[in-house]
Short mmCIF file of C-alpha atoms and ligand atoms in Angstrom, two decimals:
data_model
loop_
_atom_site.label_atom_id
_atom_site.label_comp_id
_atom_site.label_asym_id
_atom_site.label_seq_id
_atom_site.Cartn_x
_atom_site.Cartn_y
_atom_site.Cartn_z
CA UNK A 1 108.89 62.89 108.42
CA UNK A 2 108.93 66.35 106.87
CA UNK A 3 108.43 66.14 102.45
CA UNK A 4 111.21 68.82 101.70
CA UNK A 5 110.50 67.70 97.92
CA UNK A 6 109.20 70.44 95.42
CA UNK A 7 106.03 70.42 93.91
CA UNK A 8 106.42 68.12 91.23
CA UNK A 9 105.38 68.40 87.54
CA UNK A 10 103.82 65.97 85.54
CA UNK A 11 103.38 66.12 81.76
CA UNK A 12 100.28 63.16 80.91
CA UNK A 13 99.62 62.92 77.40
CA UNK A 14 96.42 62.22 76.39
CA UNK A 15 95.41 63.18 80.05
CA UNK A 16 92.41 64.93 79.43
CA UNK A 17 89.84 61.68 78.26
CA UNK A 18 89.60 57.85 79.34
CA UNK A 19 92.55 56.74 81.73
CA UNK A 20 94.77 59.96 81.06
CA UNK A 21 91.50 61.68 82.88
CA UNK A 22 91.86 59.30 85.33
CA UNK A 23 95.54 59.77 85.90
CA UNK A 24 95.49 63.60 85.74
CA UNK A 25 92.80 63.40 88.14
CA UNK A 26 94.67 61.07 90.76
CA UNK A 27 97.85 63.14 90.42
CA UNK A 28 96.81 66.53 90.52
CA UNK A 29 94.84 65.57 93.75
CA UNK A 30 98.35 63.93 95.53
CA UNK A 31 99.58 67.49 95.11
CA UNK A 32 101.31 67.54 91.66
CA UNK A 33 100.62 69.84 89.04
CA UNK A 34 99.26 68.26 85.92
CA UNK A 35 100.05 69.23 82.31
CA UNK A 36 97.53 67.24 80.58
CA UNK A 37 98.01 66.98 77.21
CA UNK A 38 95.11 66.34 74.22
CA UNK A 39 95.27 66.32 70.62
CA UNK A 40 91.78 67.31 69.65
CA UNK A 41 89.64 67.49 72.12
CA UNK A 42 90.10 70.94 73.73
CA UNK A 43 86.49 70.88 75.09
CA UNK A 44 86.99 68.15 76.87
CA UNK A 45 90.98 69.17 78.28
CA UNK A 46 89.38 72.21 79.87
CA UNK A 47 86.34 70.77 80.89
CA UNK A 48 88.80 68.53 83.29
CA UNK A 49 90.89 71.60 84.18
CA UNK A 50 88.07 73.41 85.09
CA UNK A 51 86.99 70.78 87.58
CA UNK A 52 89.57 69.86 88.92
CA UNK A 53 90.63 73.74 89.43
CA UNK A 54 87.92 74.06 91.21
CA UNK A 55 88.71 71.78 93.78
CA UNK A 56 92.24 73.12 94.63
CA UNK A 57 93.92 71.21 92.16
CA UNK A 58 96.87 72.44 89.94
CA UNK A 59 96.22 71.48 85.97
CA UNK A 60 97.34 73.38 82.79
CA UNK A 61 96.28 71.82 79.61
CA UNK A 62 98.49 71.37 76.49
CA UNK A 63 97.30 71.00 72.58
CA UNK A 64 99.87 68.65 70.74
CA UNK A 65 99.89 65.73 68.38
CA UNK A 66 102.66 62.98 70.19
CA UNK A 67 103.42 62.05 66.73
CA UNK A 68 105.24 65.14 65.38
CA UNK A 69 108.82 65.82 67.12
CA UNK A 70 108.24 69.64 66.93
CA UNK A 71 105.16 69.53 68.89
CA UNK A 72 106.33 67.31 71.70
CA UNK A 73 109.22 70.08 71.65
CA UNK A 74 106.72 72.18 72.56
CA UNK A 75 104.66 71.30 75.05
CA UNK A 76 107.44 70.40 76.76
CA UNK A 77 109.02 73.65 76.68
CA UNK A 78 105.54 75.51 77.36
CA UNK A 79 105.58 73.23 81.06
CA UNK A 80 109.39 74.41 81.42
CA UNK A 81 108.49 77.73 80.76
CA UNK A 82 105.81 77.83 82.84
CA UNK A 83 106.81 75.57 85.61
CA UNK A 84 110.65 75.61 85.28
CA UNK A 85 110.81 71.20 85.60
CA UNK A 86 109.21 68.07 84.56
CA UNK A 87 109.25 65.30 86.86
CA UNK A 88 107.03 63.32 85.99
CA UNK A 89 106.00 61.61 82.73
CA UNK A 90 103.15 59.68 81.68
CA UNK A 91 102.80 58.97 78.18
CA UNK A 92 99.54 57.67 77.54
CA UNK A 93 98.31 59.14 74.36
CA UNK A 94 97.41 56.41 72.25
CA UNK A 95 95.31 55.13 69.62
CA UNK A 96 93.59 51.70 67.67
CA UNK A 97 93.09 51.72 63.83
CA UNK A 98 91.81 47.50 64.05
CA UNK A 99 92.19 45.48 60.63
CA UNK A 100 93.39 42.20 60.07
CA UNK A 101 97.49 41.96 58.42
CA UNK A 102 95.22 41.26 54.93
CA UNK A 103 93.53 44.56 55.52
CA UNK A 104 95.13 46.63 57.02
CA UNK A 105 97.53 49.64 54.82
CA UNK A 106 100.88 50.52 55.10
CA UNK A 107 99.58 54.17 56.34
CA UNK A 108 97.01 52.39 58.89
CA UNK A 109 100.51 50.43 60.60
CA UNK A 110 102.65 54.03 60.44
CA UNK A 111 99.57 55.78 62.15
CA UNK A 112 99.48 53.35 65.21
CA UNK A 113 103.18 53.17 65.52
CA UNK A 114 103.72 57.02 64.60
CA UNK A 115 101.43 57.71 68.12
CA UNK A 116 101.63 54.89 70.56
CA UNK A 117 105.41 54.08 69.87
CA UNK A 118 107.35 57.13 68.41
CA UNK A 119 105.49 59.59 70.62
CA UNK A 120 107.03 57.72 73.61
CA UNK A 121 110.78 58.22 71.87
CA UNK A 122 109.28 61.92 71.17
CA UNK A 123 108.18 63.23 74.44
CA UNK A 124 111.18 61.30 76.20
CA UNK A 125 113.35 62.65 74.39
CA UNK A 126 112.22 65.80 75.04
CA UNK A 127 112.40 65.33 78.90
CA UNK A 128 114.98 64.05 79.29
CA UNK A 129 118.07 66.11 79.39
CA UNK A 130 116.41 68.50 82.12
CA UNK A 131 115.53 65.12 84.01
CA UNK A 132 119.37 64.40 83.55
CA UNK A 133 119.85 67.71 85.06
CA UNK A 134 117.40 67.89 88.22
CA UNK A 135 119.04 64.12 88.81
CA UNK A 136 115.28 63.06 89.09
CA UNK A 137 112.52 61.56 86.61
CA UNK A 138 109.93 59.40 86.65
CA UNK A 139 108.76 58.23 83.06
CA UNK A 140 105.79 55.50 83.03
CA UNK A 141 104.71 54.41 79.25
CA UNK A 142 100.88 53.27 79.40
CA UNK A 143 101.37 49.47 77.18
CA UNK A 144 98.57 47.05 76.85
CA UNK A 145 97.71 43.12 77.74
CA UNK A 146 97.65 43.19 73.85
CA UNK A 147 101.11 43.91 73.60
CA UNK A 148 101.80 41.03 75.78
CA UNK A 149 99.32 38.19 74.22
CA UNK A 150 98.73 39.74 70.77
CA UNK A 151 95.21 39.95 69.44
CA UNK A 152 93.58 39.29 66.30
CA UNK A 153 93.09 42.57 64.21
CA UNK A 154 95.94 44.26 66.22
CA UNK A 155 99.10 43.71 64.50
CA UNK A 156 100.18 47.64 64.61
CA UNK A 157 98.52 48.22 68.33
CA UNK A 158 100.15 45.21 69.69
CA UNK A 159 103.37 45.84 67.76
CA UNK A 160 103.63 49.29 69.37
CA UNK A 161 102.35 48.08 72.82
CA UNK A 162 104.95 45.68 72.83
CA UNK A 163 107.84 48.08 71.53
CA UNK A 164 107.39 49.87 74.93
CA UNK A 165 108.57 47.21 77.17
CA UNK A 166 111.50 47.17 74.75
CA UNK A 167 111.64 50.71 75.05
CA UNK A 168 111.39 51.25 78.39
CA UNK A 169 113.74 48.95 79.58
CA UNK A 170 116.74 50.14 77.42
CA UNK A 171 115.86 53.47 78.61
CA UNK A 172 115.55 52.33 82.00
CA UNK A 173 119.00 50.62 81.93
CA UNK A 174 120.70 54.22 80.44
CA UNK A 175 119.09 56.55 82.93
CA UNK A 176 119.04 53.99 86.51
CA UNK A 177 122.38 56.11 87.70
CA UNK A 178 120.59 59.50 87.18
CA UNK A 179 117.81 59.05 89.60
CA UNK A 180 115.07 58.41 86.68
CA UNK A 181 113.03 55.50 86.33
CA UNK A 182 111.11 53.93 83.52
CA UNK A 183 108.48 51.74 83.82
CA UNK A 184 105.16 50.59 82.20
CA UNK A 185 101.96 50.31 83.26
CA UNK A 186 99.73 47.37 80.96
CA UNK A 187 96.08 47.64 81.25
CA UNK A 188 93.91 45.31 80.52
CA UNK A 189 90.38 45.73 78.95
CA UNK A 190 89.33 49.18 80.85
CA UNK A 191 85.87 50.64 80.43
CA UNK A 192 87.12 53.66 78.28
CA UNK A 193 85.19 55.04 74.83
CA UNK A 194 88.38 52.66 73.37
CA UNK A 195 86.92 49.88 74.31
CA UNK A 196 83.29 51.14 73.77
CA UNK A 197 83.85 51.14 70.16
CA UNK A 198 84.20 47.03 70.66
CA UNK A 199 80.99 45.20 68.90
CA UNK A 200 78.73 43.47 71.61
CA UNK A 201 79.56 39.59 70.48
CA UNK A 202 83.72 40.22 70.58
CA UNK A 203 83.27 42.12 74.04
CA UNK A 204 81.44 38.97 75.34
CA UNK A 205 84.44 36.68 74.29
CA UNK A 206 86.84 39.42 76.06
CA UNK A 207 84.80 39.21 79.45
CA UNK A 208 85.13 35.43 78.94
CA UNK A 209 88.73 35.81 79.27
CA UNK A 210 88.82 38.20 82.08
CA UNK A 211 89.29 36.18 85.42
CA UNK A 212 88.17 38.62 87.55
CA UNK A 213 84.68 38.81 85.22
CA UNK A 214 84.59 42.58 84.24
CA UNK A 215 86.12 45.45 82.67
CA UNK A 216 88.91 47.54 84.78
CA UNK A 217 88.19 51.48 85.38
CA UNK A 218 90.42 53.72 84.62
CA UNK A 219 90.93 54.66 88.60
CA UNK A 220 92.47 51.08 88.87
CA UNK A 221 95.21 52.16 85.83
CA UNK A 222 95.71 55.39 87.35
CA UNK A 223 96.41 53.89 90.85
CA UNK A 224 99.51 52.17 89.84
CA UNK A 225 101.16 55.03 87.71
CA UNK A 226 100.35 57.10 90.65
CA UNK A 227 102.29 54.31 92.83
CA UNK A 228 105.67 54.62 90.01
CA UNK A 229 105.79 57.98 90.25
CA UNK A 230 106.11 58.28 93.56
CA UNK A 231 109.05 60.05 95.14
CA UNK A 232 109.78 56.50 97.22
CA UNK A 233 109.52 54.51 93.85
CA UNK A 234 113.19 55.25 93.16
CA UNK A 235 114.20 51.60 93.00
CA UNK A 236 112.03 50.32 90.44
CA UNK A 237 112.82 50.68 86.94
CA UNK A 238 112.50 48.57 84.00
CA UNK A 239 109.55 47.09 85.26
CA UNK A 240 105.92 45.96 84.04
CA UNK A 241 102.30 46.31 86.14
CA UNK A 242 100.11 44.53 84.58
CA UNK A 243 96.56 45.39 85.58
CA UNK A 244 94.27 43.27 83.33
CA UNK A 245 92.26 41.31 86.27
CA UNK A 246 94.17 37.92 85.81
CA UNK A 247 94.10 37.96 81.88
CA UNK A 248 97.96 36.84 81.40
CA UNK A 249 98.51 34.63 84.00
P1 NDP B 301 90.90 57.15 74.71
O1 NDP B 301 90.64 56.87 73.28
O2 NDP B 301 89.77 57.24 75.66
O3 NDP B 301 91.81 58.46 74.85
C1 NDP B 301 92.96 58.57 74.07
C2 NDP B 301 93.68 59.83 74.47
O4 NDP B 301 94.85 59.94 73.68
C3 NDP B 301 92.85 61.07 74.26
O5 NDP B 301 93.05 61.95 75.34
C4 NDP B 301 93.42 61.66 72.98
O6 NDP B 301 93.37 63.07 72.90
C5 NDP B 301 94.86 61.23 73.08
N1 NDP B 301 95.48 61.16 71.77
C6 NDP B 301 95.12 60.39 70.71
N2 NDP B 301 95.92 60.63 69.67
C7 NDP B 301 96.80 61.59 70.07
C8 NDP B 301 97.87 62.26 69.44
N3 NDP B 301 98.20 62.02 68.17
N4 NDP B 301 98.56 63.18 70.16
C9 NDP B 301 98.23 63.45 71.44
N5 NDP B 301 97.23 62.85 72.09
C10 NDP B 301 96.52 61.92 71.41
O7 NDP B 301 91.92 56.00 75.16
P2 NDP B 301 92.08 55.21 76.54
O8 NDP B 301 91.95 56.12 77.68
O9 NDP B 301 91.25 54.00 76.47
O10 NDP B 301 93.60 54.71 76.40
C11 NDP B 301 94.69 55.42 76.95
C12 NDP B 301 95.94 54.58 76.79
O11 NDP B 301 95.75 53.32 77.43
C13 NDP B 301 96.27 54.27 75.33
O12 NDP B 301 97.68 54.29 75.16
C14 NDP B 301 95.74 52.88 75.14
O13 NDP B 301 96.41 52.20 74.13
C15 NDP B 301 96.02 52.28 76.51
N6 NDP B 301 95.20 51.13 76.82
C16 NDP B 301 93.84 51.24 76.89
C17 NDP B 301 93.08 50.13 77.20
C18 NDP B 301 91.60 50.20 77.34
O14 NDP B 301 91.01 49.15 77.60
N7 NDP B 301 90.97 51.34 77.23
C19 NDP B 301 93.70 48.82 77.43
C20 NDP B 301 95.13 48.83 77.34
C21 NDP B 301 95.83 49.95 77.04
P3 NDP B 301 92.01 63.88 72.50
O15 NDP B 301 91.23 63.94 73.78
O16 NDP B 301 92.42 65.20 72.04
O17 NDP B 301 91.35 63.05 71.45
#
């Protein structure tokens, strides 16, 4: 069979480091141009558009904070400008700021939810009318086991983690007649400098609880938002992969 589809357009946040690298990376090489987006770390965004330009691949990088509306605006309407559609989005930007409830400030709970939660409604938002349009969209909102079991010194993270099931399903239930689907991807505990910033003694309790005995890679997260986006993914929406090696059975 012939694919008459166009080239489609992904937007990943946070696409240039850890498992947005790894999605850019597994997307851009299935054919799809990547605009990976990065809040900081423009050495590293262009390091990973250099690369993967090299080797045929199609990636624009995009400097934004998810957590203001104005700059979500605008990356989005830098892609459309450039690339007249977004098909595809993956918002994975996200961040930890760990303290127990007792410890942890009013400012440290906005921050998390600010990023991992509101920049979801944020860059949504601002996809979604020309999704509407084009009849086709694929959003996939990067959760976390944590926002499925809790965890101690998580409140905010797993508080936003678990918002985005909530999130994604509404949205998935007012867009599943417009040929868009929303779905989340929940990694487990993947070998990103996230997780390297876990002390030595509480990584060897996480292991403990890992069935299959070790830390995912970031290939393995980027695998199954590659498989959501997919063209032939049309009739799942709504849903949840977990990827976490057996941790919430
Ligand atoms: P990293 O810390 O390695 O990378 C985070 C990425 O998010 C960076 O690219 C960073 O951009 C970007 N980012 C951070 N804040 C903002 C912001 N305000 N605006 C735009 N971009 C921002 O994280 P991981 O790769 O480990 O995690 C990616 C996602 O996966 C997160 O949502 C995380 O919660 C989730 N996750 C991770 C797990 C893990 O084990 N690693 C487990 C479960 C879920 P910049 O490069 O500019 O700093």
């Amino acid at each position: 069979m012939t694919n008459t589809s166009p080239q489609r357009v992904a937007i990943v946040t946070g696409g240039a480091r850890g498992i947005g690298a790894a999605i850019t990376t597994a997307l851009a090489k299935s054919g799809v141009h990547v605009a990976a987006g990065y809040s900081s770390n423009a050495a590293a965004a262009e390091e990973l558009a250099g690369k993967l330009g090299a080797e045929g691949c199609s990636v624009s990088v995009h400097q934004g904070n998810v957590g203001v509306p104005e700059d979500c605006e605008r990356v989005v309407q830098e892609v459309l400008d450039s690339h007249g559609r977004v098909d595809i989005l993956v918002n994975n930007a996200g961040i930890t700021v760990d303290k127990t409830m007792r410890r942890m400030s009013v400012e440290d709970w906005h921050a998390v939810l600010r990023i991992n939660l509101s920049g979801a409604f944020y860059m949504s938002k601002s996809v979604l009318e020309q999704m509407i349009a084009n009849k086709f969209g694929r959003i996939v909102n990067i959760s976390s086991v944590v926002g499925q079991m809790g965890n101690i010194g998580q409140v905010n993270y797993a508080a936003s983690k678990s918002g985005l099931f909530g999130f994604t399903q509404s949205l998935a239930r007012e867009t599943a007649n417009k040929g868009i689907t929303v779905n989340c991807v929940a990694p487990g505990y993947i070998e990103t400098e996230m997780v390297a910033a876990v002390p030595e003694a509480a990584m060897e309790k996480i292991l403990a609880r890992i069935p299959v005995g070790r830390l995912g890679q970031a290939h393995e997260i980027a695998r199954a938002v590659q498989f959501l986006v997919d063209d032939d993914a049309g009739f799942i929406t709504g849903s949840v992969i977990s990827v976490n090696g057996g941790m919430d059975m």
